[in-house]
Amino acid sequence: MTHDVNAAAPVISPDEVKEEMTRLIDEFVEDTPGVTHALLASRDGMKQVVPSHMNSTNADEDWTDELAAAASGLAALAKGVTGPTGDKRPVQQILIERDDTLFLLTEAGVGSAFTAAGKSVATVLTVLTRTDANVGAVAFAVGRLVQRFAPFMTTPVRAHDGQGNA
């Protein structure tokens, strides 16, 4: 699936955009083996879309705030790393492995439905999985989810090699 950046985006309210993206993330978590959580944050560390599976208690709210800030910081650090060719290039995905979970982070596009003023906001999608999850399958599913976000973004993420070409 490709996204024509020149095509007109559907005309829906910012609240409807957030509701639709919440639904997409909830479906992704339910349908992707090994995935336990997912959250969309802005590049400056603010939660943008908190799916229903992460929105039940104050402890969850504190954790999602921390997760959004950490994901943003990690994405910024990775973006600033010079590679072996001497160039700074776009980061496709970040993988963090811990003994209790795996974190996958990827840029998810730029949207204007996330602020009251309608200002464009760059986003980072954070996905948590069980440690026994098939990382390749999850990474592929993450790419497809980001593609599904495209109609709701003012600037969708471009498909990278091996990501989003289905």
Coordinates of N, CA and C in Angstrom, one line a residue:
M1 N 0.8 -1.2 0.0 CA 0.0 0.0 0.0 C 0.9 1.2 0.0
T2 N 0.6 2.2 -0.8 CA 1.3 3.4 -0.8 C 0.3 4.6 -0.5
H3 N 0.9 5.6 -0.1 CA 0.1 6.8 0.3 C 0.4 7.9 -0.6
D4 N -0.5 8.5 -1.3 CA -0.3 9.6 -2.2 C -0.4 10.9 -1.3
V5 N 0.8 11.5 -1.1 CA 0.8 12.7 -0.2 C 0.1 13.9 -0.8
N6 N -0.2 13.8 -2.1 CA -1.0 14.9 -2.7 C -2.5 14.7 -2.7
A7 N -2.9 13.6 -2.3 CA -4.4 13.3 -2.1 C -4.9 14.1 -0.9
A8 N -6.1 14.5 -1.0 CA -6.8 15.2 0.0 C -7.0 14.3 1.2
A9 N -6.7 14.7 2.4 CA -6.9 13.9 3.6 C -8.4 14.0 4.0
P10 N -8.9 13.0 4.6 CA -10.3 13.0 5.0 C -10.5 14.2 5.9
V11 N -11.7 14.8 5.8 CA -12.0 15.9 6.6 C -12.8 15.4 7.9
I12 N -12.0 15.3 9.0 CA -12.6 14.9 10.2 C -11.9 15.7 11.3
S13 N -12.6 15.8 12.5 CA -12.1 16.6 13.6 C -10.9 16.0 14.2
P14 N -10.1 16.8 14.9 CA -9.0 16.2 15.7 C -9.4 15.1 16.7
D15 N -10.5 15.3 17.3 CA -11.0 14.3 18.3 C -11.3 13.0 17.5
E16 N -11.9 13.1 16.3 CA -12.2 11.9 15.5 C -10.9 11.2 15.1
V17 N -9.8 12.0 14.7 CA -8.5 11.5 14.4 C -8.0 10.7 15.5
K18 N -8.0 11.3 16.7 CA -7.4 10.6 17.9 C -8.2 9.3 18.2
E19 N -9.5 9.3 18.0 CA -10.4 8.1 18.2 C -10.0 7.1 17.2
E20 N -9.8 7.4 16.0 CA -9.5 6.4 14.9 C -8.1 5.9 15.2
M21 N -7.2 6.7 15.5 CA -5.8 6.2 15.8 C -5.8 5.3 17.0
T22 N -6.6 5.7 18.0 CA -6.7 4.8 19.2 C -7.2 3.5 18.8
R23 N -8.2 3.4 18.0 CA -8.8 2.2 17.5 C -7.7 1.3 16.8
L24 N -7.0 2.0 15.9 CA -6.0 1.3 15.1 C -4.9 0.7 16.1
I25 N -4.5 1.5 17.1 CA -3.5 1.0 18.0 C -4.0 -0.2 18.8
D26 N -5.3 0.0 19.3 CA -5.9 -1.1 20.1 C -6.0 -2.4 19.3
E27 N -6.4 -2.3 18.0 CA -6.5 -3.5 17.1 C -5.1 -4.1 16.9
F28 N -4.1 -3.2 16.7 CA -2.7 -3.7 16.5 C -2.3 -4.5 17.8
V29 N -2.5 -4.0 19.0 CA -2.1 -4.7 20.2 C -2.8 -6.0 20.3
E30 N -4.1 -6.0 20.0 CA -4.9 -7.2 20.2 C -4.5 -8.3 19.1
D31 N -4.2 -7.8 17.9 CA -4.0 -8.8 16.8 C -2.5 -9.2 16.5
T32 N -1.6 -8.5 17.2 CA -0.2 -8.8 16.9 C 0.4 -9.7 18.0
P33 N 0.8 -10.9 17.7 CA 1.3 -11.8 18.7 C 2.5 -11.3 19.4
G34 N 2.5 -11.3 20.7 CA 3.7 -10.9 21.5 C 3.6 -9.4 21.9
V35 N 2.8 -8.6 21.3 CA 2.7 -7.2 21.6 C 1.8 -7.0 22.9
T36 N 2.3 -6.2 23.8 CA 1.6 -6.0 25.1 C 1.1 -4.5 25.2
H37 N 1.8 -3.6 24.6 CA 1.4 -2.2 24.7 C 1.9 -1.4 23.5
A38 N 1.3 -0.3 23.2 CA 1.7 0.6 22.2 C 1.2 2.0 22.6
L39 N 2.0 3.0 22.2 CA 1.7 4.4 22.5 C 2.3 5.3 21.5
L40 N 1.5 6.3 21.1 CA 2.0 7.3 20.1 C 2.3 8.6 20.9
A41 N 3.6 9.1 20.8 CA 4.0 10.3 21.5 C 4.6 11.3 20.5
S42 N 4.6 12.5 20.9 CA 5.3 13.5 20.0 C 6.8 13.5 20.2
R43 N 7.5 14.0 19.2 CA 9.0 14.1 19.3 C 9.4 14.9 20.5
D44 N 8.6 15.7 21.1 CA 9.0 16.5 22.3 C 8.6 15.8 23.6
G45 N 8.1 14.6 23.5 CA 7.9 13.8 24.7 C 6.5 13.8 25.3
M46 N 5.5 14.3 24.6 CA 4.1 14.4 25.1 C 3.3 13.2 24.5
K47 N 2.4 12.7 25.3 CA 1.5 11.6 24.8 C 0.6 12.2 23.8
Q48 N 0.4 11.6 22.7 CA -0.6 12.0 21.7 C -1.8 11.1 21.6
V49 N -1.5 9.8 21.5 CA -2.6 8.9 21.5 C -2.3 7.8 22.5
V50 N -3.2 7.7 23.5 CA -3.1 6.7 24.6 C -4.2 5.7 24.4
P51 N -3.9 4.5 23.9 CA -5.0 3.6 23.6 C -5.6 3.1 24.9
S52 N -6.8 2.6 24.8 CA -7.6 2.2 25.9 C -6.9 1.2 26.8
H53 N -6.1 0.3 26.3 CA -5.4 -0.7 27.1 C -4.4 -0.1 28.0
M54 N -4.1 1.2 27.9 CA -3.1 1.8 28.7 C -3.7 3.0 29.5
N55 N -4.9 3.1 29.6 CA -5.6 4.3 30.1 C -6.5 4.0 31.3
S56 N -6.1 3.2 32.3 CA -7.1 2.8 33.3 C -6.9 3.4 34.7
T57 N -5.6 3.7 35.0 CA -5.4 4.2 36.4 C -4.4 5.4 36.4
N58 N -4.3 6.0 37.5 CA -3.3 7.1 37.6 C -1.9 6.6 37.5
A59 N -1.6 5.4 38.0 CA -0.3 4.8 37.8 C 0.0 4.6 36.3
D60 N -1.0 4.1 35.6 CA -0.8 4.0 34.1 C -0.5 5.3 33.5
E61 N -1.2 6.4 34.0 CA -1.0 7.7 33.4 C 0.5 8.2 33.6
D62 N 1.0 8.0 34.9 CA 2.3 8.4 35.2 C 3.3 7.6 34.3
W63 N 3.0 6.3 34.1 CA 3.9 5.4 33.3 C 3.9 5.8 31.9
T64 N 2.7 6.2 31.3 CA 2.7 6.6 29.9 C 3.3 7.9 29.7
D65 N 3.3 8.8 30.7 CA 4.0 10.1 30.6 C 5.5 9.8 30.5
E66 N 6.0 8.9 31.4 CA 7.4 8.5 31.4 C 7.8 7.9 30.1
L67 N 7.0 6.9 29.7 CA 7.3 6.2 28.4 C 7.4 7.2 27.2
A68 N 6.4 8.1 27.1 CA 6.4 9.1 26.0 C 7.7 9.9 26.1
A69 N 8.1 10.4 27.2 CA 9.3 11.2 27.3 C 10.5 10.4 27.0
A70 N 10.6 9.2 27.5 CA 11.8 8.4 27.2 C 11.9 8.0 25.7
A71 N 10.8 7.7 25.1 CA 10.8 7.4 23.7 C 11.2 8.5 22.8
S72 N 10.8 9.7 23.2 CA 11.2 10.9 22.5 C 12.7 11.2 22.6
G73 N 13.2 11.0 23.8 CA 14.6 11.2 24.1 C 15.5 10.2 23.3
L74 N 15.0 9.0 23.3 CA 15.8 7.9 22.6 C 15.8 8.2 21.1
A75 N 14.6 8.6 20.6 CA 14.5 8.9 19.1 C 15.4 10.0 18.8
A76 N 15.5 11.0 19.6 CA 16.3 12.2 19.3 C 17.8 11.8 19.4
L77 N 18.2 11.0 20.4 CA 19.6 10.5 20.5 C 20.0 9.7 19.2
A78 N 19.1 8.8 18.8 CA 19.4 8.0 17.7 C 19.5 8.8 16.4
K79 N 18.7 9.8 16.3 CA 18.7 10.6 15.1 C 20.0 11.4 15.0
G80 N 20.6 11.7 16.1 CA 21.9 12.5 16.1 C 23.1 11.7 16.0
V81 N 23.0 10.4 15.8 CA 24.2 9.5 15.7 C 24.7 9.5 14.3
T82 N 26.0 9.8 14.1 CA 26.6 9.7 12.8 C 27.0 8.2 12.6
G83 N 26.6 7.7 11.4 CA 26.9 6.4 11.0 C 28.3 6.2 10.5
P84 N 28.6 4.9 10.1 CA 30.0 4.6 9.6 C 30.4 5.3 8.3
T85 N 29.4 5.8 7.6 CA 29.7 6.6 6.4 C 30.0 8.1 6.7
G86 N 29.8 8.5 7.9 CA 30.0 9.8 8.3 C 28.8 10.7 8.2
D87 N 27.7 10.1 7.8 CA 26.4 10.8 7.6 C 25.4 10.6 8.7
K88 N 24.6 11.5 9.0 CA 23.5 11.3 9.9 C 22.3 11.0 8.9
R89 N 21.7 9.9 9.2 CA 20.6 9.4 8.3 C 19.3 9.2 9.2
P90 N 18.2 9.1 8.5 CA 17.0 8.8 9.3 C 17.0 7.5 10.0
V91 N 16.5 7.4 11.2 CA 16.4 6.2 11.9 C 15.1 5.5 11.5
Q92 N 15.2 4.2 11.1 CA 14.1 3.5 10.7 C 13.4 2.9 12.0
Q93 N 14.2 2.2 12.8 CA 13.6 1.6 14.0 C 14.7 1.6 15.1
I94 N 14.2 1.6 16.3 CA 15.1 1.5 17.5 C 14.6 0.2 18.2
L95 N 15.5 -0.7 18.6 CA 15.1 -1.8 19.4 C 15.9 -1.8 20.7
I96 N 15.2 -1.9 21.8 CA 15.8 -2.0 23.1 C 15.3 -3.4 23.7
E97 N 16.3 -4.1 24.2 CA 16.0 -5.5 24.7 C 16.3 -5.4 26.2
R98 N 15.3 -5.8 27.0 CA 15.5 -5.9 28.5 C 15.1 -7.3 28.9
D99 N 15.3 -7.7 30.1 CA 14.9 -9.0 30.5 C 13.4 -9.2 30.7
D100 N 12.7 -8.1 30.7 CA 11.2 -8.2 30.9 C 10.4 -7.7 29.7
T101 N 11.0 -7.1 28.8 CA 10.2 -6.6 27.6 C 11.2 -6.2 26.5
L102 N 10.7 -6.1 25.3 CA 11.4 -5.5 24.1 C 10.6 -4.2 23.8
F103 N 11.4 -3.2 23.5 CA 10.8 -1.9 23.0 C 11.2 -1.7 21.6
L104 N 10.2 -1.4 20.7 CA 10.5 -1.0 19.4 C 10.0 0.4 19.2
L105 N 10.8 1.3 18.7 CA 10.4 2.7 18.4 C 10.6 3.0 17.0
T106 N 9.7 3.8 16.4 CA 9.8 4.2 15.0 C 9.0 5.5 14.9
E107 N 9.5 6.3 13.9 CA 8.8 7.6 13.6 C 7.5 7.2 12.9
A108 N 6.4 8.0 13.2 CA 5.1 7.6 12.7 C 4.5 8.7 11.9
G109 N 5.2 9.8 11.6 CA 4.6 10.8 10.7 C 4.4 12.1 11.5
V110 N 3.9 13.1 10.8 CA 3.7 14.4 11.4 C 2.2 14.7 11.2
G111 N 1.5 15.0 12.3 CA 0.1 15.3 12.3 C -0.2 16.6 12.9
S112 N -1.4 17.1 12.5 CA -1.8 18.4 13.1 C -3.0 18.3 14.0
A113 N -3.5 17.0 14.2 CA -4.7 16.8 15.1 C -4.3 16.7 16.6
F114 N -3.0 16.9 16.9 CA -2.6 16.6 18.2 C -2.4 17.8 19.1
T115 N -2.6 19.0 18.6 CA -2.5 20.2 19.4 C -3.8 21.0 19.2
A116 N -4.2 21.8 20.2 CA -5.4 22.6 20.1 C -5.2 23.7 19.0
A117 N -4.0 24.1 18.7 CA -3.8 25.2 17.7 C -3.7 24.5 16.3
G118 N -3.7 23.2 16.2 CA -3.6 22.6 14.9 C -2.1 22.6 14.4
K119 N -1.2 22.9 15.2 CA 0.2 23.0 14.8 C 0.7 21.5 14.5
S120 N 1.5 21.4 13.5 CA 2.1 20.0 13.1 C 3.0 19.5 14.2
V121 N 2.9 18.2 14.5 CA 3.6 17.6 15.5 C 4.2 16.3 15.0
A122 N 5.6 16.1 15.0 CA 6.2 14.9 14.6 C 6.0 13.8 15.7
T123 N 5.8 12.6 15.3 CA 5.4 11.6 16.3 C 6.4 10.4 16.3
V124 N 6.4 9.7 17.4 CA 7.2 8.4 17.6 C 6.2 7.4 18.2
L125 N 6.2 6.2 17.5 CA 5.4 5.1 18.0 C 6.2 4.2 18.8
T126 N 5.8 3.9 20.0 CA 6.5 3.0 20.9 C 5.7 1.7 21.1
V127 N 6.3 0.6 20.8 CA 5.6 -0.7 21.0 C 6.4 -1.6 21.9
L128 N 5.7 -2.2 22.9 CA 6.3 -3.1 23.9 C 5.9 -4.5 23.6
T129 N 6.8 -5.5 23.6 CA 6.4 -6.9 23.4 C 7.0 -7.7 24.5
R130 N 6.5 -9.0 24.6 CA 7.1 -10.0 25.4 C 8.4 -10.3 24.9
T131 N 9.3 -10.8 25.7 CA 10.7 -11.1 25.3 C 10.7 -12.3 24.3
D132 N 9.7 -13.1 24.2 CA 9.7 -14.2 23.3 C 9.0 -13.9 22.0
A133 N 8.7 -12.6 21.8 CA 8.0 -12.2 20.6 C 8.9 -12.3 19.4
N134 N 8.3 -12.6 18.2 CA 9.1 -12.6 16.9 C 9.3 -11.2 16.5
V135 N 10.5 -10.7 16.7 CA 10.8 -9.3 16.5 C 10.6 -8.9 15.0
G136 N 11.0 -9.7 14.1 CA 10.8 -9.5 12.7 C 9.3 -9.3 12.3
A137 N 8.5 -10.2 12.9 CA 7.1 -10.1 12.6 C 6.5 -8.9 13.2
V138 N 6.9 -8.5 14.4 CA 6.3 -7.3 15.1 C 6.8 -6.1 14.3
A139 N 8.1 -6.0 13.9 CA 8.6 -4.9 13.2 C 7.8 -4.7 11.9
F140 N 7.5 -5.8 11.2 CA 6.7 -5.7 10.0 C 5.3 -5.1 10.3
A141 N 4.7 -5.6 11.3 CA 3.4 -5.2 11.7 C 3.4 -3.7 12.1
V142 N 4.5 -3.3 12.8 CA 4.6 -1.8 13.1 C 4.7 -1.0 11.9
G143 N 5.4 -1.4 10.9 CA 5.5 -0.7 9.6 C 4.1 -0.6 8.9
R144 N 3.4 -1.6 9.0 CA 2.0 -1.6 8.4 C 1.1 -0.7 9.2
L145 N 1.2 -0.6 10.6 CA 0.4 0.3 11.4 C 0.8 1.7 11.0
V146 N 2.0 2.0 10.9 CA 2.4 3.4 10.5 C 1.8 3.8 9.2
Q147 N 1.8 2.8 8.3 CA 1.2 3.1 7.0 C -0.3 3.4 7.2
R148 N -1.0 2.7 8.1 CA -2.4 2.9 8.3 C -2.6 4.3 9.0
F149 N -1.6 4.9 9.6 CA -1.7 6.2 10.2 C -1.7 7.3 9.1
A150 N -1.1 7.0 7.9 CA -0.8 8.0 6.9 C -2.0 8.9 6.6
P151 N -3.3 8.4 6.4 CA -4.3 9.3 6.1 C -4.6 10.4 7.2
F152 N -4.1 10.1 8.4 CA -4.4 11.1 9.5 C -3.2 12.0 9.7
M153 N -2.2 11.9 8.9 CA -1.0 12.7 9.1 C -0.9 13.7 8.0
T154 N -0.4 14.9 8.4 CA -0.1 15.9 7.3 C 1.1 15.5 6.5
T155 N 2.1 14.9 7.2 CA 3.3 14.3 6.5 C 3.5 12.9 7.0
P156 N 3.0 11.9 6.2 CA 3.3 10.5 6.6 C 4.7 10.1 6.5
V157 N 5.1 9.1 7.2 CA 6.4 8.6 7.1 C 6.6 7.9 5.8
R158 N 7.7 8.0 5.2 CA 8.0 7.4 3.9 C 8.3 5.9 4.2
A159 N 7.9 5.0 3.3 CA 8.2 3.6 3.5 C 9.6 3.4 3.3
H160 N 10.2 2.6 4.2 CA 11.7 2.2 4.1 C 11.8 0.8 3.5
D161 N 13.0 0.4 3.1 CA 13.2 -0.9 2.6 C 12.6 -1.9 3.6
G162 N 11.8 -2.9 3.1 CA 11.3 -3.9 3.9 C 10.2 -3.5 4.9
Q163 N 9.7 -2.2 4.8 CA 8.7 -1.7 5.7 C 7.6 -1.1 4.8
G164 N 6.4 -1.6 5.0 CA 5.2 -0.9 4.5 C 5.0 -1.1 3.0
N165 N 5.6 -2.1 2.4 CA 5.3 -2.4 1.0 C 4.3 -3.5 0.7
A166 N 3.5 -3.7 1.7 CA 2.4 -4.8 1.5 C 1.1 -4.1 1.4

